[in-house]
PDB file of C-alpha atoms and ligand atoms in Angstrom:
ATOM      1  CA  MET S   1       9.260  -3.783 -20.293  1.00 94.00           C
ATOM      2  CA  GLU S   2       7.341  -6.488 -18.481  1.00 95.00           C
ATOM      3  CA  VAL S   3       9.565  -8.710 -16.347  1.00 97.00           C
ATOM      4  CA  VAL S   4       8.034 -12.003 -15.268  1.00 97.00           C
ATOM      5  CA  ILE S   5       9.909 -13.974 -12.624  1.00 97.00           C
ATOM      6  CA  THR S   6       8.919 -17.623 -12.499  1.00 97.00           C
ATOM      7  CA  GLU S   7      10.143 -20.472 -10.359  1.00 96.00           C
ATOM      8  CA  ASP S   8      12.193 -22.590 -12.714  1.00 98.00           C
ATOM      9  CA  VAL S   9      12.931 -23.641 -16.277  1.00 98.00           C
ATOM     10  CA  ASP S  10       9.590 -25.439 -16.656  1.00 98.00           C
ATOM     11  CA  ALA S  11       7.663 -22.409 -15.445  1.00 98.00           C
ATOM     12  CA  VAL S  12       9.515 -20.204 -17.937  1.00 98.00           C
ATOM     13  CA  ALA S  13       8.565 -22.616 -20.715  1.00 98.00           C
ATOM     14  CA  GLY S  14       4.948 -22.657 -19.554  1.00 98.00           C
ATOM     15  CA  ARG S  15       4.689 -18.898 -19.432  1.00 97.00           C
ATOM     16  CA  ALA S  16       6.389 -18.449 -22.810  1.00 98.00           C
ATOM     17  CA  ALA S  17       4.152 -21.118 -24.363  1.00 98.00           C
ATOM     18  CA  ASP S  18       1.075 -19.310 -22.972  1.00 97.00           C
ATOM     19  CA  ILE S  19       2.146 -16.172 -24.837  1.00 97.00           C
ATOM     20  CA  VAL S  20       2.736 -18.007 -28.137  1.00 98.00           C
ATOM     21  CA  VAL S  21      -0.535 -19.934 -27.860  1.00 98.00           C
ATOM     22  CA  ALA S  22      -2.525 -16.769 -27.085  1.00 97.00           C
ATOM     23  CA  LEU S  23      -1.066 -15.120 -30.179  1.00 97.00           C
ATOM     24  CA  LEU S  24      -1.799 -18.080 -32.468  1.00 97.00           C
ATOM     25  CA  ARG S  25      -5.351 -18.399 -31.182  1.00 96.00           C
ATOM     26  CA  SER S  26      -6.062 -14.780 -31.996  1.00 96.00           C
ATOM     27  CA  ARG S  27      -4.007 -14.862 -35.176  1.00 97.00           C
ATOM     28  CA  PRO S  28      -3.476 -18.361 -36.635  1.00 96.00           C
ATOM     29  CA  GLY S  29      -1.362 -16.971 -39.485  1.00 97.00           C
ATOM     30  CA  ALA S  30       0.960 -15.077 -37.127  1.00 98.00           C
ATOM     31  CA  VAL S  31       4.597 -14.522 -38.031  1.00 98.00           C
ATOM     32  CA  LEU S  32       7.098 -15.731 -35.449  1.00 98.00           C
ATOM     33  CA  GLY S  33      10.790 -14.971 -35.090  1.00 98.00           C
ATOM     34  CA  VAL S  34      12.531 -18.075 -33.766  1.00 98.00           C
ATOM     35  CA  ALA S  35      15.740 -18.335 -31.799  1.00 97.00           C
ATOM     36  CA  THR S  36      18.220 -21.141 -31.281  1.00 97.00           C
ATOM     37  CA  GLY S  37      20.337 -21.838 -28.209  1.00 95.00           C
ATOM     38  CA  SER S  38      19.365 -24.068 -25.278  1.00 96.00           C
ATOM     39  CA  THR S  39      17.091 -21.585 -23.527  1.00 98.00           C
ATOM     40  CA  PRO S  40      14.003 -21.775 -25.790  1.00 98.00           C
ATOM     41  CA  LEU S  41      14.112 -25.585 -26.147  1.00 98.00           C
ATOM     42  CA  PRO S  42      11.824 -26.344 -23.161  1.00 98.00           C
ATOM     43  CA  THR S  43       9.367 -23.791 -24.585  1.00 98.00           C
ATOM     44  CA  TYR S  44       9.404 -25.541 -27.954  1.00 98.00           C
ATOM     45  CA  LEU S  45       8.773 -28.890 -26.243  1.00 98.00           C
ATOM     46  CA  GLU S  46       5.911 -27.397 -24.236  1.00 98.00           C
ATOM     47  CA  LEU S  47       4.418 -25.980 -27.428  1.00 98.00           C
ATOM     48  CA  GLY S  48       4.688 -29.455 -28.967  1.00 98.00           C
ATOM     49  CA  ARG S  49       2.709 -30.845 -26.016  1.00 98.00           C
ATOM     50  CA  ARG S  50       0.027 -28.207 -26.489  1.00 98.00           C
ATOM     51  CA  VAL S  51      -0.220 -29.009 -30.186  1.00 98.00           C
ATOM     52  CA  ALA S  52      -0.581 -32.714 -29.304  1.00 98.00           C
ATOM     53  CA  ALA S  53      -3.310 -31.786 -26.804  1.00 98.00           C
ATOM     54  CA  GLY S  54      -5.183 -29.963 -29.584  1.00 97.00           C
ATOM     55  CA  GLU S  55      -4.835 -26.547 -27.917  1.00 96.00           C
ATOM     56  CA  VAL S  56      -3.146 -24.836 -30.843  1.00 97.00           C
ATOM     57  CA  SER S  57      -1.948 -25.356 -34.406  1.00 98.00           C
ATOM     58  CA  PHE S  58       1.095 -23.965 -36.196  1.00 98.00           C
ATOM     59  CA  GLU S  59      -0.109 -25.018 -39.643  1.00 97.00           C
ATOM     60  CA  ARG S  60      -0.814 -21.481 -40.816  1.00 97.00           C
ATOM     61  CA  CYS S  61       1.980 -19.790 -38.926  1.00 97.00           C
ATOM     62  CA  ARG S  62       5.188 -18.567 -40.589  1.00 98.00           C
ATOM     63  CA  ALA S  63       8.594 -18.222 -39.026  1.00 98.00           C
ATOM     64  CA  PHE S  64      11.836 -16.363 -39.629  1.00 98.00           C
ATOM     65  CA  LEU S  65      15.195 -17.394 -38.209  1.00 98.00           C
ATOM     66  CA  LEU S  66      16.979 -14.928 -36.003  1.00 98.00           C
ATOM     67  CA  ASP S  67      20.427 -15.796 -37.289  1.00 98.00           C
ATOM     68  CA  GLU S  68      22.527 -18.330 -39.192  1.00 98.00           C
ATOM     69  CA  TYR S  69      26.167 -19.372 -39.245  1.00 98.00           C
ATOM     70  CA  ILE S  70      28.254 -18.603 -42.289  1.00 98.00           C
ATOM     71  CA  GLY S  71      30.482 -21.332 -43.697  1.00 96.00           C
ATOM     72  CA  LEU S  72      28.666 -24.509 -42.703  1.00 97.00           C
ATOM     73  CA  PRO S  73      27.349 -26.813 -45.429  1.00 97.00           C
ATOM     74  CA  PRO S  74      23.536 -26.580 -45.701  1.00 97.00           C
ATOM     75  CA  ASP S  75      23.123 -30.122 -44.344  1.00 97.00           C
ATOM     76  CA  HIS S  76      25.304 -29.519 -41.254  1.00 97.00           C
ATOM     77  CA  PRO S  77      23.328 -30.464 -38.116  1.00 97.00           C
ATOM     78  CA  GLU S  78      24.333 -27.195 -36.379  1.00 97.00           C
ATOM     79  CA  CYS S  79      23.185 -25.067 -39.287  1.00 98.00           C
ATOM     80  CA  TYR S  80      20.434 -23.047 -37.596  1.00 98.00           C
ATOM     81  CA  ALA S  81      17.925 -23.807 -40.370  1.00 98.00           C
ATOM     82  CA  ASN S  82      18.358 -27.491 -39.455  1.00 98.00           C
ATOM     83  CA  VAL S  83      18.351 -26.837 -35.710  1.00 98.00           C
ATOM     84  CA  VAL S  84      15.094 -24.890 -35.979  1.00 98.00           C
ATOM     85  CA  ARG S  85      13.535 -27.566 -38.174  1.00 98.00           C
ATOM     86  CA  ARG S  86      14.531 -30.347 -35.758  1.00 97.00           C
ATOM     87  CA  ARG S  87      13.940 -28.602 -32.429  1.00 98.00           C
ATOM     88  CA  PHE S  88      10.976 -26.385 -33.314  1.00 98.00           C
ATOM     89  CA  ALA S  89       9.177 -26.852 -36.659  1.00 98.00           C
ATOM     90  CA  ASP S  90       9.034 -30.671 -36.484  1.00 98.00           C
ATOM     91  CA  VAL S  91       8.038 -30.529 -32.815  1.00 98.00           C
ATOM     92  CA  VAL S  92       5.089 -28.158 -33.315  1.00 98.00           C
ATOM     93  CA  GLY S  93       4.032 -29.226 -36.814  1.00 98.00           C
ATOM     94  CA  LEU S  94       5.063 -26.044 -38.573  1.00 97.00           C
ATOM     95  CA  PRO S  95       5.343 -26.831 -42.309  1.00 96.00           C
ATOM     96  CA  PRO S  96       9.047 -26.679 -43.287  1.00 94.00           C
ATOM     97  CA  HIS S  97       8.364 -24.367 -46.221  1.00 96.00           C
ATOM     98  CA  HIS S  98       6.849 -21.841 -43.782  1.00 97.00           C
ATOM     99  CA  VAL S  99      10.288 -21.287 -42.203  1.00 98.00           C
ATOM    100  CA  ALA S 100      12.676 -18.802 -43.804  1.00 98.00           C
ATOM    101  CA  GLY S 101      16.263 -17.952 -43.013  1.00 98.00           C
ATOM    102  CA  PRO S 102      18.905 -15.686 -44.498  1.00 98.00           C
ATOM    103  CA  ASP S 103      20.656 -17.195 -47.540  1.00 98.00           C
ATOM    104  CA  VAL S 104      24.177 -17.384 -46.144  1.00 98.00           C
ATOM    105  CA  TRP S 105      25.325 -19.370 -49.189  1.00 97.00           C
ATOM    106  CA  ALA S 106      24.479 -16.586 -51.662  1.00 97.00           C
ATOM    107  CA  PRO S 107      27.443 -15.200 -53.614  1.00 96.00           C
ATOM    108  CA  ASP S 108      26.303 -11.670 -52.746  1.00 97.00           C
ATOM    109  CA  LEU S 109      25.795 -11.704 -48.981  1.00 97.00           C
ATOM    110  CA  SER S 110      24.738  -8.055 -48.695  1.00 97.00           C
ATOM    111  CA  ALA S 111      22.030  -8.588 -51.301  1.00 98.00           C
ATOM    112  CA  ALA S 112      20.907 -11.723 -49.443  1.00 98.00           C
ATOM    113  CA  CYS S 113      20.691  -9.758 -46.171  1.00 98.00           C
ATOM    114  CA  ALA S 114      18.648  -7.003 -47.852  1.00 98.00           C
ATOM    115  CA  ALA S 115      16.395  -9.670 -49.397  1.00 98.00           C
ATOM    116  CA  TYR S 116      15.858 -11.167 -45.935  1.00 98.00           C
ATOM    117  CA  GLU S 117      14.775  -7.810 -44.539  1.00 98.00           C
ATOM    118  CA  ASP S 118      12.391  -7.468 -47.507  1.00 98.00           C
ATOM    119  CA  ALA S 119      10.984 -10.944 -46.927  1.00 98.00           C
ATOM    120  CA  ILE S 120      10.173 -10.096 -43.305  1.00 98.00           C
ATOM    121  CA  VAL S 121       8.462  -6.863 -44.368  1.00 98.00           C
ATOM    122  CA  SER S 122       6.543  -8.672 -47.157  1.00 98.00           C
ATOM    123  CA  ALA S 123       5.270 -11.206 -44.636  1.00 98.00           C
ATOM    124  CA  GLY S 124       3.773  -8.295 -42.697  1.00 98.00           C
ATOM    125  CA  GLY S 125       6.545  -8.078 -40.107  1.00 98.00           C
ATOM    126  CA  ILE S 126       7.211 -10.312 -37.130  1.00 98.00           C
ATOM    127  CA  ASP S 127       4.382 -10.518 -34.595  1.00 98.00           C
ATOM    128  CA  LEU S 128       6.376 -12.231 -31.868  1.00 98.00           C
ATOM    129  CA  GLN S 129      10.155 -12.534 -31.725  1.00 98.00           C
ATOM    130  CA  LEU S 130      11.543 -15.120 -29.328  1.00 98.00           C
ATOM    131  CA  LEU S 131      14.998 -14.357 -27.984  1.00 98.00           C
ATOM    132  CA  GLY S 132      17.615 -15.849 -25.730  1.00 98.00           C
ATOM    133  CA  ILE S 133      20.508 -13.777 -24.454  1.00 98.00           C
ATOM    134  CA  GLY S 134      24.187 -14.507 -24.872  1.00 94.00           C
ATOM    135  CA  ALA S 135      26.535 -14.379 -21.900  1.00 91.00           C
ATOM    136  CA  ASP S 136      28.017 -11.228 -23.447  1.00 92.00           C
ATOM    137  CA  GLY S 137      24.608  -9.579 -23.874  1.00 96.00           C
ATOM    138  CA  HIS S 138      24.114 -10.475 -27.490  1.00 96.00           C
ATOM    139  CA  ILE S 139      20.701 -10.984 -29.040  1.00 98.00           C
ATOM    140  CA  GLY S 140      20.749 -13.008 -32.229  1.00 98.00           C
ATOM    141  CA  PHE S 141      24.413 -12.685 -33.068  1.00 97.00           C
ATOM    142  CA  ASN S 142      24.538  -8.938 -32.410  1.00 98.00           C
ATOM    143  CA  GLU S 143      27.708  -8.923 -30.378  1.00 97.00           C
ATOM    144  CA  PRO S 144      28.838  -6.092 -28.060  1.00 97.00           C
ATOM    145  CA  GLY S 145      29.610  -3.030 -30.153  1.00 98.00           C
ATOM    146  CA  SER S 146      26.826  -3.762 -32.661  1.00 98.00           C
ATOM    147  CA  SER S 147      25.030  -0.691 -33.869  1.00 98.00           C
ATOM    148  CA  LEU S 148      21.696  -0.408 -32.133  1.00 98.00           C
ATOM    149  CA  ALA S 149      20.347   0.720 -35.531  1.00 98.00           C
ATOM    150  CA  SER S 150      21.691  -2.357 -37.344  1.00 98.00           C
ATOM    151  CA  LEU S 151      19.661  -4.421 -39.796  1.00 98.00           C
ATOM    152  CA  THR S 152      20.318  -7.967 -41.045  1.00 98.00           C
ATOM    153  CA  ARG S 153      24.002  -8.269 -41.857  1.00 98.00           C
ATOM    154  CA  PRO S 154      27.077 -10.485 -41.618  1.00 98.00           C
ATOM    155  CA  THR S 155      28.902 -10.273 -38.308  1.00 98.00           C
ATOM    156  CA  THR S 156      31.958 -11.702 -36.569  1.00 97.00           C
ATOM    157  CA  LEU S 157      31.422 -13.821 -33.467  1.00 96.00           C
ATOM    158  CA  THR S 158      33.310 -13.070 -30.256  1.00 94.00           C
ATOM    159  CA  SER S 159      35.448 -15.734 -28.658  1.00 93.00           C
ATOM    160  CA  VAL S 160      32.975 -15.753 -25.727  1.00 91.00           C
ATOM    161  CA  THR S 161      30.167 -16.727 -28.097  1.00 93.00           C
ATOM    162  CA  ARG S 162      32.282 -19.257 -29.971  1.00 96.00           C
ATOM    163  CA  GLY S 163      33.357 -20.754 -26.637  1.00 94.00           C
ATOM    164  CA  ALA S 164      29.733 -20.974 -25.463  1.00 91.00           C
ATOM    165  CA  ASN S 165      28.817 -22.881 -28.616  1.00 94.00           C
ATOM    166  CA  ALA S 166      31.953 -25.103 -28.731  1.00 96.00           C
ATOM    167  CA  HIS S 167      30.208 -28.066 -27.065  1.00 95.00           C
ATOM    168  CA  ARG S 168      27.894 -28.304 -30.053  1.00 95.00           C
ATOM    169  CA  PHE S 169      30.803 -28.589 -32.474  1.00 96.00           C
ATOM    170  CA  GLY S 170      33.299 -30.604 -30.436  1.00 94.00           C
ATOM    171  CA  SER S 171      35.890 -27.828 -30.311  1.00 95.00           C
ATOM    172  CA  ILE S 172      35.970 -24.039 -30.450  1.00 96.00           C
ATOM    173  CA  ASP S 173      38.091 -24.291 -33.597  1.00 96.00           C
ATOM    174  CA  ASP S 174      35.155 -25.843 -35.418  1.00 96.00           C
ATOM    175  CA  VAL S 175      32.700 -23.078 -34.443  1.00 97.00           C
ATOM    176  CA  PRO S 176      32.228 -20.714 -37.377  1.00 98.00           C
ATOM    177  CA  ARG S 177      33.735 -17.249 -36.960  1.00 98.00           C
ATOM    178  CA  HIS S 178      30.971 -15.473 -38.844  1.00 98.00           C
ATOM    179  CA  ALA S 179      27.213 -15.402 -39.033  1.00 98.00           C
ATOM    180  CA  VAL S 180      24.353 -13.455 -40.534  1.00 98.00           C
ATOM    181  CA  THR S 181      22.034 -12.026 -37.915  1.00 98.00           C
ATOM    182  CA  GLN S 182      18.897  -9.966 -37.839  1.00 98.00           C
ATOM    183  CA  GLY S 183      20.109  -6.590 -36.645  1.00 98.00           C
ATOM    184  CA  VAL S 184      19.214  -4.949 -33.350  1.00 98.00           C
ATOM    185  CA  ALA S 185      16.832  -2.670 -35.240  1.00 98.00           C
ATOM    186  CA  THR S 186      15.349  -5.615 -37.156  1.00 98.00           C
ATOM    187  CA  ILE S 187      14.540  -7.263 -33.838  1.00 98.00           C
ATOM    188  CA  GLY S 188      13.165  -3.926 -32.645  1.00 98.00           C
ATOM    189  CA  ARG S 189      10.621  -3.936 -35.488  1.00 98.00           C
ATOM    190  CA  ALA S 190       8.900  -7.040 -34.136  1.00 98.00           C
ATOM    191  CA  ARG S 191       5.563  -6.111 -32.589  1.00 98.00           C
ATOM    192  CA  HIS S 192       6.240  -8.107 -29.423  1.00 98.00           C
ATOM    193  CA  VAL S 193       9.618  -9.353 -28.195  1.00 98.00           C
ATOM    194  CA  LEU S 194       9.774 -12.280 -25.768  1.00 98.00           C
ATOM    195  CA  LEU S 195      13.180 -12.672 -24.148  1.00 98.00           C
ATOM    196  CA  LEU S 196      13.831 -15.813 -22.122  1.00 98.00           C
ATOM    197  CA  ALA S 197      16.697 -16.448 -19.720  1.00 98.00           C
ATOM    198  CA  THR S 198      17.300 -19.238 -17.236  1.00 98.00           C
ATOM    199  CA  GLY S 199      20.066 -20.121 -14.817  1.00 98.00           C
ATOM    200  CA  ALA S 200      22.343 -18.199 -12.454  1.00 98.00           C
ATOM    201  CA  HIS S 201      24.976 -17.842 -15.182  1.00 97.00           C
ATOM    202  CA  LYS S 202      22.614 -15.429 -16.966  1.00 98.00           C
ATOM    203  CA  SER S 203      21.789 -13.327 -13.883  1.00 98.00           C
ATOM    204  CA  SER S 204      24.429 -10.589 -14.388  1.00 98.00           C
ATOM    205  CA  ILE S 205      23.721 -10.098 -18.055  1.00 98.00           C
ATOM    206  CA  VAL S 206      19.947 -10.108 -17.500  1.00 98.00           C
ATOM    207  CA  ALA S 207      20.370  -7.359 -14.892  1.00 98.00           C
ATOM    208  CA  ALA S 208      22.598  -5.375 -17.261  1.00 98.00           C
ATOM    209  CA  ALA S 209      20.142  -5.747 -20.143  1.00 98.00           C
ATOM    210  CA  VAL S 210      16.977  -4.966 -18.172  1.00 98.00           C
ATOM    211  CA  GLU S 211      18.195  -2.429 -15.602  1.00 98.00           C
ATOM    212  CA  GLY S 212      21.536  -1.161 -16.883  1.00 98.00           C
ATOM    213  CA  PRO S 213      22.214   1.683 -19.273  1.00 98.00           C
ATOM    214  CA  ILE S 214      21.219   1.330 -22.911  1.00 98.00           C
ATOM    215  CA  THR S 215      24.493   0.664 -24.606  1.00 98.00           C
ATOM    216  CA  ALA S 216      25.898  -1.088 -27.653  1.00 98.00           C
ATOM    217  CA  MET S 217      28.164  -2.902 -25.186  1.00 98.00           C
ATOM    218  CA  VAL S 218      25.055  -4.853 -24.104  1.00 98.00           C
ATOM    219  CA  PRO S 219      22.982  -5.152 -27.300  1.00 98.00           C
ATOM    220  CA  ALA S 220      20.024  -6.654 -25.398  1.00 98.00           C
ATOM    221  CA  SER S 221      19.727  -3.366 -23.467  1.00 98.00           C
ATOM    222  CA  ALA S 222      18.329  -1.798 -26.664  1.00 98.00           C
ATOM    223  CA  LEU S 223      15.110  -3.671 -25.871  1.00 98.00           C
ATOM    224  CA  GLN S 224      14.456  -1.042 -23.173  1.00 98.00           C
ATOM    225  CA  LEU S 225      13.464   1.257 -26.053  1.00 97.00           C
ATOM    226  CA  HIS S 226      10.885  -1.206 -27.395  1.00 98.00           C
ATOM    227  CA  PRO S 227       7.228  -0.596 -26.502  1.00 96.00           C
ATOM    228  CA  HIS S 228       6.307  -4.253 -25.991  1.00 97.00           C
ATOM    229  CA  VAL S 229       8.904  -6.549 -24.469  1.00 98.00           C
ATOM    230  CA  THR S 230       8.232  -9.435 -22.110  1.00 97.00           C
ATOM    231  CA  VAL S 231      11.219 -10.843 -20.243  1.00 98.00           C
ATOM    232  CA  VAL S 232      10.519 -14.240 -18.679  1.00 98.00           C
ATOM    233  CA  VAL S 233      13.197 -15.465 -16.293  1.00 98.00           C
ATOM    234  CA  ASP S 234      13.523 -18.106 -13.622  1.00 98.00           C
ATOM    235  CA  GLU S 235      14.500 -17.243 -10.035  1.00 98.00           C
ATOM    236  CA  ALA S 236      18.158 -17.972 -10.723  1.00 98.00           C
ATOM    237  CA  ALA S 237      18.396 -15.670 -13.733  1.00 98.00           C
ATOM    238  CA  ALA S 238      16.434 -13.001 -11.812  1.00 98.00           C
ATOM    239  CA  SER S 239      18.720 -13.102  -8.786  1.00 98.00           C
ATOM    240  CA  ARG S 240      20.591  -9.888  -9.607  1.00 98.00           C
ATOM    241  CA  LEU S 241      17.599  -7.765 -10.619  1.00 98.00           C
ATOM    242  CA  SER S 242      17.398  -4.860  -8.196  1.00 98.00           C
ATOM    243  CA  LEU S 243      13.661  -4.356  -8.825  1.00 98.00           C
ATOM    244  CA  ALA S 244      12.811  -8.064  -8.540  1.00 97.00           C
ATOM    245  CA  ASP S 245      10.335  -7.510  -5.695  1.00 96.00           C
ATOM    246  CA  TYR S 246       8.588  -4.790  -7.656  1.00 96.00           C
ATOM    247  CA  TYR S 247       8.271  -7.071 -10.721  1.00 96.00           C
ATOM    248  CA  ARG S 248       6.755  -9.734  -8.449  1.00 95.00           C
ATOM    249  CA  GLU S 249       4.291  -7.194  -7.034  1.00 93.00           C
ATOM    250  CA  ILE S 250       3.222  -6.160 -10.526  1.00 91.00           C
ATOM    251  CA  GLU S 251       2.731  -9.810 -11.446  1.00 89.00           C
ATOM    252  CA  ALA S 252       0.809 -10.576  -8.241  1.00 88.00           C
ATOM    253  CA  ALA S 253      -1.429  -7.513  -8.533  1.00 82.00           C
ATOM    254  CA  GLY S 254      -2.118  -8.428 -12.144  1.00 71.00           C
ATOM    255  CA  PRO S 255      -4.597  -5.746 -13.242  1.00 58.00           C
ATOM    256  CA  ALA S 256      -6.184  -6.298 -16.612  1.00 59.00           C
ATOM    257  CA  TRP S 257      -4.431  -3.278 -18.108  1.00 57.00           C
ATOM    258  CA  ARG S 258      -0.989  -4.676 -17.329  1.00 58.00           C
ATOM    259  CA  PRO S 259       0.932  -5.090 -20.593  1.00 52.00           C
ATOM    260  CA  ALA S 260       0.650  -8.697 -21.767  1.00 47.00           C
TER     261      ALA S 260
HETATM  262  C1  GLP R   1      23.475 -18.321 -29.647  1.00 76.41           C
HETATM  263  C2  GLP R   1      22.310 -17.745 -30.448  1.00 76.41           C
HETATM  264  C3  GLP R   1      21.521 -16.761 -29.637  1.00 76.41           C
HETATM  265  C4  GLP R   1      21.210 -17.354 -28.268  1.00 76.41           C
HETATM  266  C5  GLP R   1      22.486 -17.642 -27.542  1.00 76.41           C
HETATM  267  C6  GLP R   1      22.286 -18.099 -26.117  1.00 76.41           C
HETATM  268  O1  GLP R   1      24.566 -17.469 -29.627  1.00 76.41           O
HETATM  269  N1  GLP R   1      22.722 -17.108 -31.660  1.00 76.41           N
HETATM  270  O2  GLP R   1      20.341 -16.446 -30.321  1.00 76.41           O
HETATM  271  O3  GLP R   1      20.420 -16.465 -27.536  1.00 76.41           O
HETATM  272  O4  GLP R   1      23.142 -18.637 -28.289  1.00 76.41           O
HETATM  273  O5  GLP R   1      22.258 -19.490 -26.056  1.00 76.41           O
HETATM  274  P1  GLP R   1      21.754 -20.312 -24.826  1.00 76.41           P
HETATM  275  O6  GLP R   1      20.269 -20.158 -24.810  1.00 76.41           O
HETATM  276  O7  GLP R   1      22.164 -21.727 -25.137  1.00 76.41           O
HETATM  277  O8  GLP R   1      22.406 -19.755 -23.613  1.00 76.41           O
END
């Protein structure tokens, strides 16, 4: 696991954008996994700036949503397909039909989840999965207790997660109770996982995920088993990492063989 500690939110966005741009330059038809939440938004804006500057194009890229609420009408502004279109695809010029999400409106949800797994495999798998981290350690909507071998499936949101998302809906009562999420193992199949976290409120859970035991109680800790994970955090989110100085030394020494 490569842990990159940067100064602030803008530096996190810059570093994350560097990684996405490098991938798309070497592989213009790359497959991205895209996350919602506030954390990746500055990265998406930075990518939009780089597209405008002619540094990169998303025209041939394809993207898969990490998760989607169950029970919202398809035109609801908080439906993740709409959030990703508004906050990412439109910003970077990714054609809307290149973005896929699980069909949470299908009458047979298990079949829809299996079809989503198949679609990811048929696209050649995800090259780069962007992730935020929930205050309870969730990735996607894999809440504490999720099987670390889980694939795409319906799940029940914790009250912590629903509370964290209440401001987007007006009240916690309006936040859906269920969602479909890529599983922990689905995320683990991505060739490169890029986890972003900013702010002091994420510092404890970042430390638990990166340096704590691998446990279903902190689903993000399963990333410790992945061969290619980059964690980009700002100083505030890094403040409880016990090996922070070591991560800074690795970054400063920067040999060419360091994992990218
Ligand atoms: C939601 C999403 C997660 C995201 C999390 C954190 O629960 N399903 O993918 O990581 O929010 O959100 P934020 O980045 O706003 O803290």
